[in-house]
PDB file of C-alpha atoms in Angstrom:
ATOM      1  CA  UNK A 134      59.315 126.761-109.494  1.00  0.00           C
ATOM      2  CA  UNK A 135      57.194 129.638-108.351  1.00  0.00           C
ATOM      3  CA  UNK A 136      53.515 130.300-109.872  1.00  0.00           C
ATOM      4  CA  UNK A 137      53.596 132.390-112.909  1.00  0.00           C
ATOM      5  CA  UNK A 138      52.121 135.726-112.810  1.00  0.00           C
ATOM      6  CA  UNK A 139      48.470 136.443-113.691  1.00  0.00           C
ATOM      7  CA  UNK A 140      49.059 138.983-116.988  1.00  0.00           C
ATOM      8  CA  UNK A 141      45.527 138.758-118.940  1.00  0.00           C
ATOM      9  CA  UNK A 142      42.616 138.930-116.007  1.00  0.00           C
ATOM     10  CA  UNK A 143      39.037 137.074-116.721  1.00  0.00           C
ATOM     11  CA  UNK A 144      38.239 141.009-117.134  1.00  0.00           C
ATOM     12  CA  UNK A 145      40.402 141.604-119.658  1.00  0.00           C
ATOM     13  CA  UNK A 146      39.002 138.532-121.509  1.00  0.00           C
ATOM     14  CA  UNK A 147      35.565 139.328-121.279  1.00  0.00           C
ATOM     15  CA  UNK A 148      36.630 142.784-123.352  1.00  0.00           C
ATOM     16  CA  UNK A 149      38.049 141.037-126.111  1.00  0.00           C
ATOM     17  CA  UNK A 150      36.014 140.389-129.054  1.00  0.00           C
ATOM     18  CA  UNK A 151      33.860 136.988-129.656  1.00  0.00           C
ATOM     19  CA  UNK A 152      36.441 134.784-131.684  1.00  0.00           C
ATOM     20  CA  UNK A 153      39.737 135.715-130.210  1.00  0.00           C
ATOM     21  CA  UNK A 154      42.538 133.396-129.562  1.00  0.00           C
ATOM     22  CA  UNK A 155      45.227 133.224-126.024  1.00  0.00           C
ATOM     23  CA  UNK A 156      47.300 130.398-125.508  1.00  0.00           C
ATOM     24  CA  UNK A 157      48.329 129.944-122.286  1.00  0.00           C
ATOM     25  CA  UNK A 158      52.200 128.948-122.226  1.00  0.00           C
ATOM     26  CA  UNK A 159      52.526 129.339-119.050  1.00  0.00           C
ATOM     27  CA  UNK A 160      49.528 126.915-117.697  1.00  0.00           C
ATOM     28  CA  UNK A 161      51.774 124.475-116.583  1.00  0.00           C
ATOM     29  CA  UNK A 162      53.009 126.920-113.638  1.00  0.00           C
ATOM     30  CA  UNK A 163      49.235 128.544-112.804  1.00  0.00           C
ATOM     31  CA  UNK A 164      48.821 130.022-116.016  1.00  0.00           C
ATOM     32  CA  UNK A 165      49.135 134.150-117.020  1.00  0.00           C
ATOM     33  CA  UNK A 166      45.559 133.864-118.304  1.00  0.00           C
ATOM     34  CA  UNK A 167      43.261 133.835-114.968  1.00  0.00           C
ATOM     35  CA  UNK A 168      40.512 131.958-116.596  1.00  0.00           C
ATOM     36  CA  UNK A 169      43.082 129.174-118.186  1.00  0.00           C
ATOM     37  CA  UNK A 170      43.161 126.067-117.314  1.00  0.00           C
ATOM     38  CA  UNK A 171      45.885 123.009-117.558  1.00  0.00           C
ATOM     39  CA  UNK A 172      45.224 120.649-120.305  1.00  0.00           C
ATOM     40  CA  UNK A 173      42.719 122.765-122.123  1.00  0.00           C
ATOM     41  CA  UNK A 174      40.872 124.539-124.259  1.00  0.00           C
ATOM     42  CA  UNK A 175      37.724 126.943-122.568  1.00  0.00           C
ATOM     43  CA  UNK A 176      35.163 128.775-124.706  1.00  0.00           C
ATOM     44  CA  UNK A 177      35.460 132.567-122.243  1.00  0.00           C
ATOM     45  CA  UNK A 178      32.292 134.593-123.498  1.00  0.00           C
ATOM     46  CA  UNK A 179      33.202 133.469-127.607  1.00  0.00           C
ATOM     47  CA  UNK A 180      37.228 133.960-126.700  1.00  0.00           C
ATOM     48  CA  UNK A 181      39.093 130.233-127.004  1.00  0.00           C
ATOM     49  CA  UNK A 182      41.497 130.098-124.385  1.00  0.00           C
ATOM     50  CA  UNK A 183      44.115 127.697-124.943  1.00  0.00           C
ATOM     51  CA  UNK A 184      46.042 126.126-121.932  1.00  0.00           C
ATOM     52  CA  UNK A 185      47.869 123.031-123.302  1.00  0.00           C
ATOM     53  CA  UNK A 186      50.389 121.424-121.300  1.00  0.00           C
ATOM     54  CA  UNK A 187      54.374 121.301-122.739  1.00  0.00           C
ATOM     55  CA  UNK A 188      53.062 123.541-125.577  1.00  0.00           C
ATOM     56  CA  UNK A 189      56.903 124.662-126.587  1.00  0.00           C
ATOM     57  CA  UNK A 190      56.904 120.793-127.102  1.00  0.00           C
ATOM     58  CA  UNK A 191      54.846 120.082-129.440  1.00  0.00           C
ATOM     59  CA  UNK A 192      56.153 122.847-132.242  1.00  0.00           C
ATOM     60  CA  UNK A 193      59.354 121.428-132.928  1.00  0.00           C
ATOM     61  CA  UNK A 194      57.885 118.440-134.877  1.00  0.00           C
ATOM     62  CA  UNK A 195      55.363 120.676-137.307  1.00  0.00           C
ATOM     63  CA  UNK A 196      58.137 123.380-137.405  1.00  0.00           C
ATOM     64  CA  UNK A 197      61.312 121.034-138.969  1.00  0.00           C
ATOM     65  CA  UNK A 198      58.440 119.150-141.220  1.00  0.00           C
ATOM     66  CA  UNK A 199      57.182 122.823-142.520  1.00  0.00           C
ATOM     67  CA  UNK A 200      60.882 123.469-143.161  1.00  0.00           C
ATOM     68  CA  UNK A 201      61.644 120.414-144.483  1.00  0.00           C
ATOM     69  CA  UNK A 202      58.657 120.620-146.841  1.00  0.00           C
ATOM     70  CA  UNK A 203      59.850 123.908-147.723  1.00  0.00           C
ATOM     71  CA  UNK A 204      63.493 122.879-148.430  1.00  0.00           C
ATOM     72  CA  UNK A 205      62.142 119.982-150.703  1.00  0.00           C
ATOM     73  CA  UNK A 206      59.708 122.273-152.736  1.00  0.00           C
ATOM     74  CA  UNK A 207      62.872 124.787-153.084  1.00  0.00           C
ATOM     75  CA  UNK A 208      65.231 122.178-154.329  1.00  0.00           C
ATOM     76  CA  UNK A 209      62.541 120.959-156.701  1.00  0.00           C
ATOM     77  CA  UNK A 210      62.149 123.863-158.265  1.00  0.00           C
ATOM     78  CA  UNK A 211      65.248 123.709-159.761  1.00  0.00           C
ATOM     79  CA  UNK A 212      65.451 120.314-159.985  1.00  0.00           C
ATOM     80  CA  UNK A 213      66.626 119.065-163.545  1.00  0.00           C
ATOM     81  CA  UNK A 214      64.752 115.717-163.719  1.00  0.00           C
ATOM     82  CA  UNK A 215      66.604 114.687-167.052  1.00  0.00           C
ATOM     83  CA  UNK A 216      69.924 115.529-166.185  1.00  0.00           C
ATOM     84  CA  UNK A 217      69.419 114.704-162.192  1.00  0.00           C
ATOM     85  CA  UNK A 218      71.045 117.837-161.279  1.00  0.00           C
ATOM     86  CA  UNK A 219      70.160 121.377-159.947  1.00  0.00           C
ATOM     87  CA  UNK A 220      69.960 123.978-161.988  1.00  0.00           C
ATOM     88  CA  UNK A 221      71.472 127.479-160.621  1.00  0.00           C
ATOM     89  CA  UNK A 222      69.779 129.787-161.941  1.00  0.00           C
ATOM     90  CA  UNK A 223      70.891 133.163-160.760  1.00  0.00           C
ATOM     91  CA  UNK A 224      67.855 135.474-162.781  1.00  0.00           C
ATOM     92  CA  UNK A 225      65.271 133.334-161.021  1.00  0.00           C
ATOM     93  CA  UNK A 226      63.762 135.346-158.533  1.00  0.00           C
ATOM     94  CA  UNK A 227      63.168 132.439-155.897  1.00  0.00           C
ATOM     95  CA  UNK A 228      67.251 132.337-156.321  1.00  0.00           C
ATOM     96  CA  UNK A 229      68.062 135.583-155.774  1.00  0.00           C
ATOM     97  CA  UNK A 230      66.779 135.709-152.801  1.00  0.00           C
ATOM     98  CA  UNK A 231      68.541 132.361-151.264  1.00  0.00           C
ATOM     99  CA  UNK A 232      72.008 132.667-153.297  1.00  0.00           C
ATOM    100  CA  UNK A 233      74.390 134.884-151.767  1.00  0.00           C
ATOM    101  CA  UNK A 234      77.694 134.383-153.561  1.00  0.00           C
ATOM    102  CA  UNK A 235      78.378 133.358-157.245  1.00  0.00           C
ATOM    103  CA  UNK A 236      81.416 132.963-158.593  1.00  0.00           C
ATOM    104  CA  UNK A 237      83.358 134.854-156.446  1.00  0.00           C
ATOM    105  CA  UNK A 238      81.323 137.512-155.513  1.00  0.00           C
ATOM    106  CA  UNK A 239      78.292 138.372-153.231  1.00  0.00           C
ATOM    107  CA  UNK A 240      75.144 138.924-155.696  1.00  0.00           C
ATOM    108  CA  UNK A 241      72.227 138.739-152.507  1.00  0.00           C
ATOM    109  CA  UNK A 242      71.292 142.371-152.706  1.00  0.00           C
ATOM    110  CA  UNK A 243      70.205 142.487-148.747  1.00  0.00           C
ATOM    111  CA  UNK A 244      73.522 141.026-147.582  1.00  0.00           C
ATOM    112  CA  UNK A 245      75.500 143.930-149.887  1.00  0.00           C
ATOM    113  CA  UNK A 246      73.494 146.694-148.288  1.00  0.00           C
ATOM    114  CA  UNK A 247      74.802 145.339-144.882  1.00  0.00           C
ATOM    115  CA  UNK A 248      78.335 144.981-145.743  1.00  0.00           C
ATOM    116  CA  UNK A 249      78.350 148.791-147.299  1.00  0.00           C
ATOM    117  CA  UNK A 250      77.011 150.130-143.966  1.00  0.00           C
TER     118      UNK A 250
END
């Protein structure tokens, strides 16, 4: 409930280079960019500061579809369309970097090097 600290001062923002980029998370609260302000976005001598409200809320929707998008491209990939199956396909190199077991054993190269330590 208390005001959040001033970190970046209009000083320090009028040092940074034309085209620079703050957001603001803590606007809500007074802001840690002096020259913020709630609800949002000021041109600062050619720096954008960005000071919108509930900003933690609004990346959960464009994070899960980016991952989802992701997850759908991946499973495609190996998508058998005639035989409407996946395909493992332990050589491919998109695979050996998400499988981590096959057939008994642990074929992911990072998560070996971590168990040996």
């Amino acid at each position: 409930g208390r005001k959040a600290p001033v970190i970046v001062t209009t000083e320090m923002v009028h040092a940074m280079k034309p085209g620079s980029v703050i957001v603001d998370l803590a606007v809500e609260s007074g802001g840690n960019v002096e020259c913020s302000r709630e609800g949002e976005s000021v041109d600062e001598r050619g720096v954008k500061v960005i000071g919108l409200r509930n900003m933690p809320g609004l990346a959960p929707t464009p994070a899960s579809e980016m991952y989802s998008n992701n997850l759908g491209n991946l499973l495609e990939h190996f998508w058998d369309k005639d035989a409407r199956s996946f395909l493992l396909k332990p050589e491919d190199d998109l695979m050996k970097g998400c499988l981590i077991t096959h057939h008994g054993e642990i074929v992911n190269e990072t998560i070996k090097k971590h168990l040996s330590v």
